[in-house]
């Protein structure tokens, strides 16, 4: 019995755009074209030190959003002013690679980002200098997988997109080609 191989829609789009990106970036080999290596989702839960159910809810929500079990993050050192001890659970994270990564990116671009209130595009200055992009989301309820009525608290999450790009310009070209809507004008904070 033959098994059908599944390729995520966003990966197919990337494979189609690869030659155009090579030409646009002036690269000599198709293997130099940047690609997405991983996407990391991180949700800090400050309430976890007093309310264990908050951490469980955060882990469940992150697991639903990512489609992969979230990992508990523990404090690395004690900070007395925050009443934090080393080893206390302070958040959750998920690292996505492969097909799940492309599926999440597709849902983020086509479904979740358009649901953000007063969305004017992603900040084009959030690159780290090595071709990686980070964005923060204030409400986890923009993802359609999350049932709005069963959410105990609105929490934000950080999304870090790690690419193989050598410069921020290459990464910006890659992410723009994949459909991330960057703001055209710079925002004044």
mmCIF file of C-alpha atoms in Angstrom:
data_model
loop_
_atom_site.group_PDB
_atom_site.id
_atom_site.type_symbol
_atom_site.label_atom_id
_atom_site.label_comp_id
_atom_site.label_asym_id
_atom_site.label_seq_id
_atom_site.Cartn_x
_atom_site.Cartn_y
_atom_site.Cartn_z
ATOM 1 C CA UNK A 1 0.000 0.000 0.000
ATOM 2 C CA UNK A 2 1.530 3.290 -1.076
ATOM 3 C CA UNK A 3 1.568 6.134 1.410
ATOM 4 C CA UNK A 4 0.976 9.656 0.206
ATOM 5 C CA UNK A 5 3.592 12.150 1.298
ATOM 6 C CA UNK A 6 2.257 15.391 2.721
ATOM 7 C CA UNK A 7 3.998 18.717 2.148
ATOM 8 C CA UNK A 8 2.746 21.787 4.027
ATOM 9 C CA UNK A 9 1.395 24.611 1.871
ATOM 10 C CA UNK A 10 3.963 27.112 3.181
ATOM 11 C CA UNK A 11 6.865 24.775 2.359
ATOM 12 C CA UNK A 12 5.584 24.347 -1.198
ATOM 13 C CA UNK A 13 5.393 28.121 -1.463
ATOM 14 C CA UNK A 14 8.976 28.424 -0.196
ATOM 15 C CA UNK A 15 10.235 25.871 -2.713
ATOM 16 C CA UNK A 16 8.535 27.836 -5.523
ATOM 17 C CA UNK A 17 10.018 31.132 -4.306
ATOM 18 C CA UNK A 18 13.560 29.822 -3.845
ATOM 19 C CA UNK A 19 14.854 30.624 -7.353
ATOM 20 C CA UNK A 20 13.340 34.115 -7.191
ATOM 21 C CA UNK A 21 14.964 34.726 -3.799
ATOM 22 C CA UNK A 22 18.306 33.538 -5.163
ATOM 23 C CA UNK A 23 18.061 36.034 -8.005
ATOM 24 C CA UNK A 24 16.782 38.863 -5.782
ATOM 25 C CA UNK A 25 19.567 38.390 -3.210
ATOM 26 C CA UNK A 26 22.263 37.858 -5.855
ATOM 27 C CA UNK A 27 23.381 34.475 -4.538
ATOM 28 C CA UNK A 28 25.500 32.163 -6.676
ATOM 29 C CA UNK A 29 24.003 28.857 -5.439
ATOM 30 C CA UNK A 30 20.465 27.779 -4.607
ATOM 31 C CA UNK A 31 21.888 26.269 -1.390
ATOM 32 C CA UNK A 32 22.785 29.767 -0.145
ATOM 33 C CA UNK A 33 19.136 30.848 -0.165
ATOM 34 C CA UNK A 34 18.030 31.343 3.452
ATOM 35 C CA UNK A 35 15.351 29.135 4.936
ATOM 36 C CA UNK A 36 13.535 28.907 8.247
ATOM 37 C CA UNK A 37 15.348 26.641 10.695
ATOM 38 C CA UNK A 38 12.909 26.685 13.641
ATOM 39 C CA UNK A 39 10.146 28.655 15.329
ATOM 40 C CA UNK A 40 10.147 28.978 19.111
ATOM 41 C CA UNK A 41 7.019 29.922 21.075
ATOM 42 C CA UNK A 42 7.523 31.142 24.633
ATOM 43 C CA UNK A 43 4.881 32.074 27.198
ATOM 44 C CA UNK A 44 5.929 33.512 30.552
ATOM 45 C CA UNK A 45 3.593 32.846 33.454
ATOM 46 C CA UNK A 46 4.399 35.092 36.408
ATOM 47 C CA UNK A 47 1.326 33.856 38.288
ATOM 48 C CA UNK A 48 2.750 30.320 38.368
ATOM 49 C CA UNK A 49 4.555 30.914 41.674
ATOM 50 C CA UNK A 50 1.228 31.409 43.480
ATOM 51 C CA UNK A 51 -1.238 29.611 41.196
ATOM 52 C CA UNK A 52 -0.297 26.191 39.815
ATOM 53 C CA UNK A 53 -3.416 26.096 37.631
ATOM 54 C CA UNK A 54 -2.183 29.157 35.689
ATOM 55 C CA UNK A 55 0.886 27.232 34.538
ATOM 56 C CA UNK A 56 -1.214 24.192 33.589
ATOM 57 C CA UNK A 57 -3.572 26.408 31.568
ATOM 58 C CA UNK A 58 -0.624 28.092 29.820
ATOM 59 C CA UNK A 59 0.931 24.743 28.922
ATOM 60 C CA UNK A 60 -2.379 23.469 27.570
ATOM 61 C CA UNK A 61 -2.966 26.629 25.489
ATOM 62 C CA UNK A 62 0.571 26.587 24.067
ATOM 63 C CA UNK A 63 0.192 22.886 23.258
ATOM 64 C CA UNK A 64 -3.059 23.572 21.404
ATOM 65 C CA UNK A 65 -1.560 26.508 19.471
ATOM 66 C CA UNK A 66 1.613 24.665 18.469
ATOM 67 C CA UNK A 67 0.225 21.163 17.999
ATOM 68 C CA UNK A 68 3.109 19.861 20.082
ATOM 69 C CA UNK A 69 3.489 19.375 23.844
ATOM 70 C CA UNK A 70 4.801 22.473 25.644
ATOM 71 C CA UNK A 71 7.794 22.242 27.947
ATOM 72 C CA UNK A 72 7.886 23.784 31.444
ATOM 73 C CA UNK A 73 10.583 26.441 31.913
ATOM 74 C CA UNK A 74 12.116 26.852 35.347
ATOM 75 C CA UNK A 75 13.851 29.863 36.889
ATOM 76 C CA UNK A 76 17.628 29.683 36.510
ATOM 77 C CA UNK A 77 18.400 31.846 39.525
ATOM 78 C CA UNK A 78 16.685 33.272 42.569
ATOM 79 C CA UNK A 79 15.534 36.914 42.573
ATOM 80 C CA UNK A 80 14.355 38.038 45.998
ATOM 81 C CA UNK A 81 12.509 41.162 44.837
ATOM 82 C CA UNK A 82 10.288 39.021 42.582
ATOM 83 C CA UNK A 83 9.876 36.329 45.277
ATOM 84 C CA UNK A 84 11.390 33.893 42.813
ATOM 85 C CA UNK A 85 13.474 30.864 43.766
ATOM 86 C CA UNK A 86 15.767 28.850 41.563
ATOM 87 C CA UNK A 87 13.910 25.917 40.013
ATOM 88 C CA UNK A 88 10.407 27.414 40.264
ATOM 89 C CA UNK A 89 8.242 27.000 37.156
ATOM 90 C CA UNK A 90 7.956 30.378 35.400
ATOM 91 C CA UNK A 91 6.747 29.630 31.890
ATOM 92 C CA UNK A 92 6.340 27.279 28.959
ATOM 93 C CA UNK A 93 7.959 26.936 25.559
ATOM 94 C CA UNK A 94 7.694 24.944 22.346
ATOM 95 C CA UNK A 95 10.258 24.604 19.562
ATOM 96 C CA UNK A 96 8.781 23.740 16.167
ATOM 97 C CA UNK A 97 10.719 22.278 13.261
ATOM 98 C CA UNK A 98 9.833 20.630 9.967
ATOM 99 C CA UNK A 99 6.213 20.243 8.874
ATOM 100 C CA UNK A 100 4.743 21.529 12.167
ATOM 101 C CA UNK A 101 6.845 24.676 11.831
ATOM 102 C CA UNK A 102 5.539 25.391 8.329
ATOM 103 C CA UNK A 103 1.950 24.626 9.385
ATOM 104 C CA UNK A 104 2.222 27.027 12.338
ATOM 105 C CA UNK A 105 3.734 29.767 10.155
ATOM 106 C CA UNK A 106 0.922 29.321 7.637
ATOM 107 C CA UNK A 107 -1.727 29.649 10.384
ATOM 108 C CA UNK A 108 0.082 32.633 11.875
ATOM 109 C CA UNK A 109 0.249 34.542 8.575
ATOM 110 C CA UNK A 110 -3.131 33.645 7.106
ATOM 111 C CA UNK A 111 -5.387 33.385 10.177
ATOM 112 C CA UNK A 112 -3.904 34.735 13.427
ATOM 113 C CA UNK A 113 -2.206 38.003 12.403
ATOM 114 C CA UNK A 114 -5.299 39.342 10.582
ATOM 115 C CA UNK A 115 -7.287 38.806 13.811
ATOM 116 C CA UNK A 116 -5.124 41.236 15.813
ATOM 117 C CA UNK A 117 -6.999 44.408 16.732
ATOM 118 C CA UNK A 118 -5.713 47.571 14.994
ATOM 119 C CA UNK A 119 -3.029 45.592 13.148
ATOM 120 C CA UNK A 120 -0.840 47.800 10.971
ATOM 121 C CA UNK A 121 1.886 45.331 10.099
ATOM 122 C CA UNK A 122 4.819 43.744 11.890
ATOM 123 C CA UNK A 123 7.688 45.872 13.159
ATOM 124 C CA UNK A 124 10.467 45.720 10.516
ATOM 125 C CA UNK A 125 13.094 46.565 13.163
ATOM 126 C CA UNK A 126 12.670 43.383 15.244
ATOM 127 C CA UNK A 127 15.549 41.517 13.602
ATOM 128 C CA UNK A 128 18.457 40.602 15.879
ATOM 129 C CA UNK A 129 21.345 41.326 13.480
ATOM 130 C CA UNK A 130 21.886 37.654 12.610
ATOM 131 C CA UNK A 131 18.808 37.088 10.468
ATOM 132 C CA UNK A 132 16.368 36.012 13.190
ATOM 133 C CA UNK A 133 13.018 37.709 13.784
ATOM 134 C CA UNK A 134 11.061 38.043 17.036
ATOM 135 C CA UNK A 135 7.530 39.218 17.589
ATOM 136 C CA UNK A 136 5.315 39.468 20.611
ATOM 137 C CA UNK A 137 1.615 38.729 20.671
ATOM 138 C CA UNK A 138 -0.443 40.325 23.442
ATOM 139 C CA UNK A 139 -3.385 37.908 23.366
ATOM 140 C CA UNK A 140 -3.282 34.176 22.775
ATOM 141 C CA UNK A 141 -6.947 34.263 21.746
ATOM 142 C CA UNK A 142 -6.084 35.420 18.201
ATOM 143 C CA UNK A 143 -5.451 31.765 17.379
ATOM 144 C CA UNK A 144 -8.706 30.070 16.339
ATOM 145 C CA UNK A 145 -7.764 26.843 18.164
ATOM 146 C CA UNK A 146 -8.191 28.575 21.530
ATOM 147 C CA UNK A 147 -11.740 28.566 22.861
ATOM 148 C CA UNK A 148 -12.346 32.119 24.072
ATOM 149 C CA UNK A 149 -14.838 31.076 26.764
ATOM 150 C CA UNK A 150 -12.547 28.516 28.406
ATOM 151 C CA UNK A 151 -9.524 30.843 28.761
ATOM 152 C CA UNK A 152 -8.937 31.729 32.438
ATOM 153 C CA UNK A 153 -6.643 34.709 31.669
ATOM 154 C CA UNK A 154 -5.416 36.604 28.618
ATOM 155 C CA UNK A 155 -1.691 35.975 28.216
ATOM 156 C CA UNK A 156 0.834 37.034 25.650
ATOM 157 C CA UNK A 157 3.467 34.962 23.954
ATOM 158 C CA UNK A 158 6.728 35.528 22.135
ATOM 159 C CA UNK A 159 7.444 34.024 18.746
ATOM 160 C CA UNK A 160 11.047 33.746 17.554
ATOM 161 C CA UNK A 161 11.622 32.787 13.916
ATOM 162 C CA UNK A 162 15.161 31.483 13.441
ATOM 163 C CA UNK A 163 16.464 31.517 9.867
ATOM 164 C CA UNK A 164 19.680 30.467 8.153
ATOM 165 C CA UNK A 165 20.063 33.969 6.685
ATOM 166 C CA UNK A 166 23.418 35.653 7.184
ATOM 167 C CA UNK A 167 22.025 39.197 7.296
ATOM 168 C CA UNK A 168 18.797 40.883 8.347
ATOM 169 C CA UNK A 169 18.135 41.954 4.739
ATOM 170 C CA UNK A 170 18.191 38.328 3.553
ATOM 171 C CA UNK A 171 15.874 37.297 6.399
ATOM 172 C CA UNK A 172 13.513 40.206 5.671
ATOM 173 C CA UNK A 173 13.354 39.186 1.985
ATOM 174 C CA UNK A 174 12.636 35.557 2.976
ATOM 175 C CA UNK A 175 9.891 36.411 5.477
ATOM 176 C CA UNK A 176 8.295 38.999 3.179
ATOM 177 C CA UNK A 177 8.242 36.402 0.364
ATOM 178 C CA UNK A 178 6.538 33.924 2.721
ATOM 179 C CA UNK A 179 3.807 36.473 3.423
ATOM 180 C CA UNK A 180 4.691 38.127 6.746
ATOM 181 C CA UNK A 181 3.102 41.592 6.576
ATOM 182 C CA UNK A 182 5.784 44.098 7.604
ATOM 183 C CA UNK A 183 4.802 47.714 8.238
ATOM 184 C CA UNK A 184 6.137 49.958 5.477
ATOM 185 C CA UNK A 185 6.755 53.026 7.590
ATOM 186 C CA UNK A 186 8.696 53.087 10.842
ATOM 187 C CA UNK A 187 6.734 53.519 14.020
ATOM 188 C CA UNK A 188 7.632 56.212 16.528
ATOM 189 C CA UNK A 189 7.443 54.856 20.052
#
